[in-house]
Structures are given as C-alpha cells and as structure tokens.
Coordinates of C-alpha atoms in Angstrom, one line a residue:
M1298 CA 33.4 10.0 21.0
S1299 CA 36.6 9.3 23.0
D1300 CA 37.8 12.9 22.7
F1301 CA 34.4 14.1 23.9
L1302 CA 34.5 11.8 26.9
L1303 CA 38.1 12.8 27.8
N1304 CA 37.3 16.5 27.5
A1305 CA 34.2 16.1 29.6
G1306 CA 36.2 14.3 32.3
R1307 CA 39.0 16.8 32.3
Q1308 CA 36.6 19.8 32.5
T1309 CA 34.9 18.2 35.5
L1310 CA 38.1 17.8 37.3
L1311 CA 39.3 21.3 36.5
L1312 CA 36.1 22.8 37.7
E1313 CA 36.2 20.8 41.0
L1314 CA 39.8 21.6 41.6
Q1315 CA 39.1 25.3 40.9
E1316 CA 36.4 25.4 43.6
A1317 CA 38.4 23.3 46.0
S1318 CA 41.4 25.6 45.6
R1319 CA 39.5 28.4 47.4
L1320 CA 39.0 26.4 50.6
P1321 CA 42.3 27.1 52.4
D1322 CA 41.7 30.8 52.4
R1323 CA 38.3 30.3 54.0
L1324 CA 39.7 28.7 57.1
D1325 CA 39.1 31.2 59.9
E1326 CA 38.0 31.5 63.5
S1327 CA 34.8 29.5 62.7
F1328 CA 37.0 26.5 61.7
V1329 CA 39.0 26.9 64.9
R1330 CA 35.7 27.1 66.9
A1331 CA 34.4 24.0 65.3
A1332 CA 37.6 22.1 65.9
Q1333 CA 37.7 23.2 69.6
T1334 CA 34.0 22.3 70.1
I1335 CA 34.8 18.7 68.9
I1336 CA 38.0 18.5 70.9
S1337 CA 36.2 19.5 74.1
C1338 CA 33.2 17.3 73.4
K1339 CA 32.7 14.8 76.3
G1340 CA 30.3 12.7 74.4
K1341 CA 30.0 11.8 70.7
L1342 CA 30.2 13.6 67.4
V1343 CA 27.0 12.9 65.6
V1344 CA 27.1 13.6 61.8
S1345 CA 23.9 14.1 59.8
G1346 CA 22.9 15.1 56.3
I1347 CA 20.5 14.0 53.6
G1348 CA 21.1 13.1 49.9
K1349 CA 24.7 13.5 48.7
S1350 CA 25.5 15.4 51.9
G1351 CA 24.4 12.3 53.8
H1352 CA 26.8 10.1 51.8
I1353 CA 29.7 12.4 52.5
G1354 CA 28.6 12.6 56.1
K1355 CA 28.8 8.8 56.6
K1356 CA 32.4 9.0 55.3
L1357 CA 33.3 11.9 57.6
A1358 CA 31.8 10.1 60.6
A1359 CA 33.9 7.1 59.8
T1360 CA 37.0 9.2 59.5
F1361 CA 36.5 11.0 62.8
A1362 CA 35.8 7.6 64.5
S1363 CA 39.0 6.1 63.2
T1364 CA 41.1 9.0 64.2
G1365 CA 40.3 9.4 67.9
T1366 CA 36.8 11.1 67.9
P1367 CA 33.9 8.8 68.8
A1368 CA 31.4 9.5 66.0
F1369 CA 28.5 8.0 64.1
F1370 CA 26.1 9.0 61.4
V1371 CA 22.4 9.6 61.9
H1372 CA 20.0 10.1 58.9
P1373 CA 17.8 13.2 59.5
A1374 CA 14.6 11.3 58.7
E1375 CA 15.5 8.5 61.1
A1376 CA 16.5 11.1 63.7
L1377 CA 12.9 12.5 63.6
H1378 CA 11.6 9.0 64.1
G1379 CA 13.4 7.9 67.2
D1380 CA 17.1 8.2 66.6
L1381 CA 17.3 11.6 68.2
G1382 CA 17.1 9.5 71.4
M1383 CA 20.7 8.5 70.7
L1384 CA 21.8 12.1 71.3
E1385 CA 22.8 13.3 74.8
S1386 CA 23.6 16.8 76.2
Q1387 CA 27.3 16.1 76.0
D1388 CA 27.2 15.3 72.3
V1389 CA 27.9 17.6 69.3
M1390 CA 26.1 17.5 66.0
L1391 CA 27.7 18.3 62.7
F1392 CA 24.9 18.8 60.1
I1393 CA 25.7 19.0 56.4
S1394 CA 23.4 20.8 54.1
Y1395 CA 24.4 22.9 51.2
S1396 CA 21.2 24.9 51.2
G1397 CA 21.0 25.0 55.0
S1398 CA 17.3 24.8 54.8
A1399 CA 16.5 21.1 54.8
K1400 CA 12.9 20.6 56.0
E1401 CA 14.1 18.2 58.7
L1402 CA 16.0 21.1 60.4
E1403 CA 12.8 22.8 61.4
L1404 CA 12.2 20.0 63.9
I1405 CA 15.8 18.9 64.6
I1406 CA 17.2 22.4 65.6
P1407 CA 14.6 22.9 68.5
R1408 CA 15.3 19.4 69.8
L1409 CA 19.0 20.1 69.9
E1410 CA 18.5 23.4 71.7
E1411 CA 16.3 21.6 74.3
K1412 CA 19.2 19.2 75.0
S1413 CA 21.8 21.9 74.9
I1414 CA 23.6 20.0 72.1
A1415 CA 26.2 22.1 70.2
L1416 CA 25.4 22.4 66.5
L1417 CA 28.1 22.7 63.8
A1418 CA 27.1 23.5 60.2
M1419 CA 28.6 22.6 56.9
T1420 CA 26.7 24.7 54.4
G1421 CA 27.0 26.9 51.3
K1422 CA 24.5 29.5 52.5
S1423 CA 25.7 31.7 55.3
Q1424 CA 22.3 33.1 56.1
S1425 CA 20.4 29.8 56.1
P1426 CA 18.4 28.5 59.1
L1427 CA 21.2 26.0 59.7
A1428 CA 24.0 28.6 59.6
L1429 CA 22.1 31.0 61.9
A1430 CA 21.5 28.3 64.5
A1431 CA 25.0 26.9 64.5
A1432 CA 27.8 27.6 66.9
A1433 CA 30.3 27.4 64.0
V1434 CA 29.8 27.5 60.2
L1435 CA 32.1 25.8 57.7
D1436 CA 31.7 27.4 54.2
I1437 CA 31.4 24.8 51.4
S1438 CA 29.9 27.2 48.8
V1439 CA 30.9 27.0 45.2
A1440 CA 30.5 29.5 42.3
R1441 CA 29.3 26.6 40.1
E1442 CA 28.9 22.9 40.2
A1443 CA 31.0 20.8 37.8
C1444 CA 27.8 19.3 36.4
P1445 CA 27.2 20.9 32.9
M1446 CA 23.6 21.5 33.9
R1447 CA 24.8 23.1 37.2
L1448 CA 22.4 20.8 39.0
A1449 CA 24.0 17.6 40.3
P1450 CA 26.1 18.2 43.5
T1451 CA 29.7 17.7 42.3
S1452 CA 32.0 20.6 43.2
S1453 CA 30.1 21.2 46.4
T1454 CA 30.4 17.5 47.5
V1455 CA 34.1 17.7 46.9
N1456 CA 34.3 20.8 49.0
T1457 CA 32.3 19.1 51.8
L1458 CA 34.6 16.0 51.8
M1459 CA 37.8 18.1 51.8
L1460 CA 36.7 20.5 54.4
G1461 CA 35.5 17.7 56.6
D1462 CA 38.8 15.9 56.2
A1463 CA 40.6 19.1 57.1
L1464 CA 38.5 19.4 60.3
A1465 CA 39.1 15.7 61.2
M1466 CA 42.9 15.9 60.6
A1467 CA 43.2 19.1 62.6
V1468 CA 41.3 17.6 65.5
M1469 CA 43.3 14.4 65.3
Q1470 CA 46.7 16.2 65.5
A1471 CA 45.5 18.4 68.4
R1472 CA 44.6 15.3 70.3
G1473 CA 48.1 13.9 69.7
F1474 CA 46.6 10.8 68.0
S1475 CA 49.4 8.4 67.1
E1476 CA 50.0 5.5 64.7
E1477 CA 49.5 3.2 67.6
D1478 CA 46.1 4.8 68.4
F1479 CA 45.1 4.5 64.7
A1480 CA 46.1 0.8 64.7
R1481 CA 43.8 0.1 67.6
S1482 CA 40.9 1.3 65.5
H1483 CA 42.2 -0.9 62.6
P1484 CA 43.4 -4.1 64.3
A1485 CA 42.6 -6.3 61.2
G1486 CA 44.5 -4.1 58.8
A1487 CA 48.2 -4.1 57.8
L1488 CA 49.0 -1.2 60.2
G1489 CA 47.3 -3.0 63.0
A1490 CA 49.4 -6.1 62.3
R1491 CA 52.6 -4.0 62.3
L1492 CA 52.0 -1.9 65.4
L1493 CA 49.7 -4.0 67.7
N1494 CA 51.3 -7.5 67.4
K1495 CA 53.8 -8.4 70.1
V1496 CA 56.4 -11.1 69.6
H1497 CA 54.5 -13.5 71.9
H1498 CA 51.4 -13.2 69.6
L1499 CA 53.4 -14.7 66.7
M1500 CA 56.1 -16.9 68.2
R1501 CA 56.2 -20.7 68.2
K1502 CA 55.5 -22.3 71.5
D1503 CA 55.8 -25.5 73.5
D1504 CA 56.9 -28.5 71.3
E1505 CA 57.4 -26.2 68.3
V1506 CA 60.3 -24.5 70.1
P1507 CA 63.7 -26.1 69.2
K1508 CA 65.8 -26.4 72.4
V1509 CA 68.4 -28.6 74.1
T1510 CA 70.2 -28.3 77.4
V1511 CA 73.9 -27.3 77.7
D1512 CA 74.9 -30.9 78.5
A1513 CA 73.5 -32.2 75.2
N1514 CA 75.9 -33.1 72.3
V1515 CA 75.9 -31.9 68.8
M1516 CA 74.0 -34.9 67.6
D1517 CA 71.1 -34.0 69.9
A1518 CA 71.2 -30.4 68.6
M1519 CA 71.3 -31.6 65.0
L1520 CA 68.3 -33.8 65.5
E1521 CA 66.4 -30.9 67.1
L1522 CA 67.3 -28.7 64.1
S1523 CA 65.9 -31.3 61.7
R1524 CA 62.7 -31.9 63.9
T1525 CA 61.6 -28.2 63.9
G1526 CA 63.2 -26.8 60.7
L1527 CA 63.6 -23.4 62.3
G1528 CA 67.3 -23.2 61.5
L1529 CA 68.4 -22.8 65.1
V1530 CA 68.2 -24.5 68.5
A1531 CA 68.1 -22.6 71.8
V1532 CA 70.7 -24.0 74.2
C1533 CA 69.5 -23.6 77.8
D1534 CA 70.9 -24.1 81.2
S1535 CA 69.2 -26.3 83.8
A1536 CA 67.0 -23.5 84.9
G1537 CA 65.8 -22.7 81.3
Q1538 CA 67.8 -19.5 80.7
V1539 CA 69.2 -19.2 77.2
S1540 CA 73.0 -19.7 77.2
G1541 CA 73.4 -19.6 73.4
V1542 CA 72.1 -20.8 70.1
F1543 CA 73.2 -23.5 67.8
T1544 CA 72.4 -23.0 64.1
D1545 CA 72.8 -24.7 60.8
G1546 CA 75.8 -22.5 60.2
D1547 CA 77.3 -23.5 63.6
L1548 CA 77.0 -27.2 62.6
R1549 CA 78.7 -26.8 59.3
R1550 CA 81.5 -24.8 60.8
W1551 CA 82.0 -27.3 63.6
L1552 CA 82.3 -30.3 61.3
V1553 CA 84.6 -28.4 58.9
R1554 CA 86.9 -27.7 61.9
G1555 CA 87.1 -31.4 62.6
G1556 CA 84.5 -31.5 65.4
T1557 CA 82.3 -34.6 65.9
L1558 CA 78.6 -35.1 66.6
N1559 CA 79.5 -36.6 70.0
D1560 CA 81.1 -33.3 71.2
A1561 CA 79.3 -31.1 73.7
V1562 CA 77.0 -28.6 71.9
S1563 CA 78.3 -26.0 74.3
E1564 CA 81.6 -26.1 72.5
A1565 CA 80.0 -25.6 69.1
M1566 CA 77.2 -23.1 69.8
T1567 CA 77.2 -19.4 69.5
T1568 CA 77.4 -18.2 73.1
G1569 CA 74.8 -15.6 74.0
G1570 CA 73.4 -15.0 70.4
V1571 CA 70.5 -12.8 69.5
T1572 CA 67.4 -13.3 71.6
L1573 CA 64.1 -11.4 71.4
Q1574 CA 61.8 -10.2 74.2
S1575 CA 58.4 -11.8 74.2
Q1576 CA 56.7 -8.4 75.0
E1577 CA 58.4 -6.2 72.4
R1578 CA 56.6 -5.1 69.3
A1579 CA 56.8 -7.6 66.5
I1580 CA 57.8 -4.9 64.0
D1581 CA 60.8 -4.0 66.2
A1582 CA 61.7 -7.6 66.6
K1583 CA 61.7 -8.1 62.9
E1584 CA 64.0 -5.2 62.4
I1585 CA 66.4 -6.8 64.9
L1586 CA 66.5 -9.9 62.8
M1587 CA 67.1 -8.0 59.6
R1588 CA 69.8 -5.8 61.2
H1589 CA 71.7 -8.9 62.3
K1590 CA 71.0 -10.6 59.0
I1591 CA 69.5 -13.7 60.6
S1592 CA 66.2 -15.4 59.9
A1593 CA 65.3 -16.7 63.4
A1594 CA 65.8 -16.2 67.1
P1595 CA 64.8 -17.6 70.5
V1596 CA 62.3 -15.6 72.5
V1597 CA 62.9 -14.9 76.2
D1598 CA 61.0 -13.3 79.0
E1599 CA 62.3 -10.4 81.1
N1600 CA 64.5 -12.8 83.1
G1601 CA 66.1 -14.5 80.1
Y1602 CA 64.0 -17.7 80.3
L1603 CA 63.1 -19.3 77.0
T1604 CA 59.4 -18.9 76.2
G1605 CA 59.4 -19.4 72.4
A1606 CA 61.1 -19.0 69.1
I1607 CA 60.3 -17.0 66.0
N1608 CA 61.5 -16.7 62.4
L1609 CA 60.9 -14.3 59.5
Q1610 CA 58.2 -16.5 58.1
N1611 CA 56.1 -16.0 61.2
F1612 CA 56.2 -12.2 60.6
Y1613 CA 55.3 -12.6 57.0
H1614 CA 52.3 -14.8 57.8
A1615 CA 51.0 -12.1 60.2
G1616 CA 51.3 -9.4 57.4
I1617 CA 54.4 -7.7 58.9
I1618 CA 56.4 -7.3 55.7

C-alpha cells in the first residue's frame, strides 16, 4: 500500500509539473496587456470565479492586495444578487473559468459592458464566451488533469495559481513596490516589525531611562545602573543633551584603576559614546548596536537631547531578530 501511495503522489506531481512547465512559453502580448490594464486601473481589481477557480481567485485577490494593487474577491452568484453594485467604471474584473462558459457569465458580461469595466480572462478555452468578451486572455489550458479520472481540477488549478502569481509579481515590480510597501500591508508580521518600527516605538521612556547629570558622582551612576538594569547610564548636561555614557564596564575599569565612588562620573564615563536617533528604523538601530558590539544605547532626538534608551532585549520582544 505504501508503494502505491508514493507512486500515486509522485505521478500527480510529475503531471502537474509537466503542465506547468509549458506556461512560460505562453506569456505573450496578452499577458502584457493584462498587466498594463491592471497597472493603469484607477479603481480596484475585482477577482471572480466559481468552484476551484473561486478558491484560487480568493488567493490571487489577496496576493494582489498585499503587493500594491487594491483587490478583492466577489463570488459570481453573489455578484448577481447585489454585489455587482460594488463595481465601478474605473474597476477591472479578472474572471477565472477553465471552461469560460460559466452560466453566471451570461448575466455578468453585459453588466460589465454597461459600466465600461475592463474584463480580463483566465481560461483554458480560447474561443469561449469569456475569452471572446475579454480585453486580454491568460491561457491556463492543460493537456490532461493530474486526476487519474481526468475529472478533478488539479493541473489546471496549479496553472491558474502560477499564472496568477506571475501576473501579480509582474505588476508589483512594474509599480516599484518595495519591502517597506509590503510591510505596510503586513504590520503585524515579522517583516512589518522589522521595517515599520522606529526606535521611539520600542525604546524605554521616562523613569525607565537611566540617566544622571555631568555633576553626579560615580556612586550616583552606579545606583542608577542598579535601578534600571540596562547596563548603561546616559550622562547629560544641564540642558539634557547627552555628553557620554557610563556602563558596567566603565565602573569596573574605573575601580580597577584606583578610582573611587565619590569621583565625578564625568571622569569615569565614555565621552560621546554610541547614541541612536529616535526616528531611525529599529532594524537599522539594532545593526548599529551589533556592529559596535554593545547591548544598549541612549536614544536622542535630532538635537542630541535624551528622549529614551533601548537595549537588544527591546528589539527581540518586538520580533526584530
């Protein structure tokens, strides 16, 4: 039984791969026309399809929406019972139907023409009603389905998914869609955390910020180190600008050299030190810490005034790893 199952699975994959391997050679002016229609669309891309085509259509609508093209899925039956009202003249419809002769098309196509809505087709039948009515046709035809009975949509749904992805990626790149743009559509994901968070979103603020003034002594700074546990203290002048940092390492080195806790912290601190800008990207700030092989730094505004403090743990908690 195990050999039978493995062979059946492998045969399915080989058949689907064989059919999909023909897709690159099919890309022609119709593909370009479909992509340009979507790029120039001033409204939304509305994806529709029924059955397995509908399931793939939902995925493609989500892919377009997350890569810079406003898009949503409408079920053909729902479209005929009110949802056609969602479509406006500036929209584009991408209809998926292998046969290209879904009954719903008899009523949908005239309504699209009335509203001057451009129709794009993904179909396996180049002479179907859908194909003949479309401004551009994407060929998803297969020589055979991977289903042993040649009935269940298998190879054809793979072709639909792949060709739809190819269209979405071509449009995305033509728009100049960037990682930052993608992150804005995925603010809760790992990429969103990496690219959207600024230092001021993650940093410690107010009483959580370890700080002393330049006229404090080493004892004051040591107590501040202990209070916050950040591993450093920002040493500020009377106006609040950062003059330097005092770290656990500075304390050890100072005492080893014979310094006392009553000495001025300005003598024991690291003058200047590494500071981070509150408005810079968190991922860039983390790289600065890693490059300098330090675990924490004060955060300043554009004028050098202390606004917070941050350490590597703050980045990890935000999912920036």
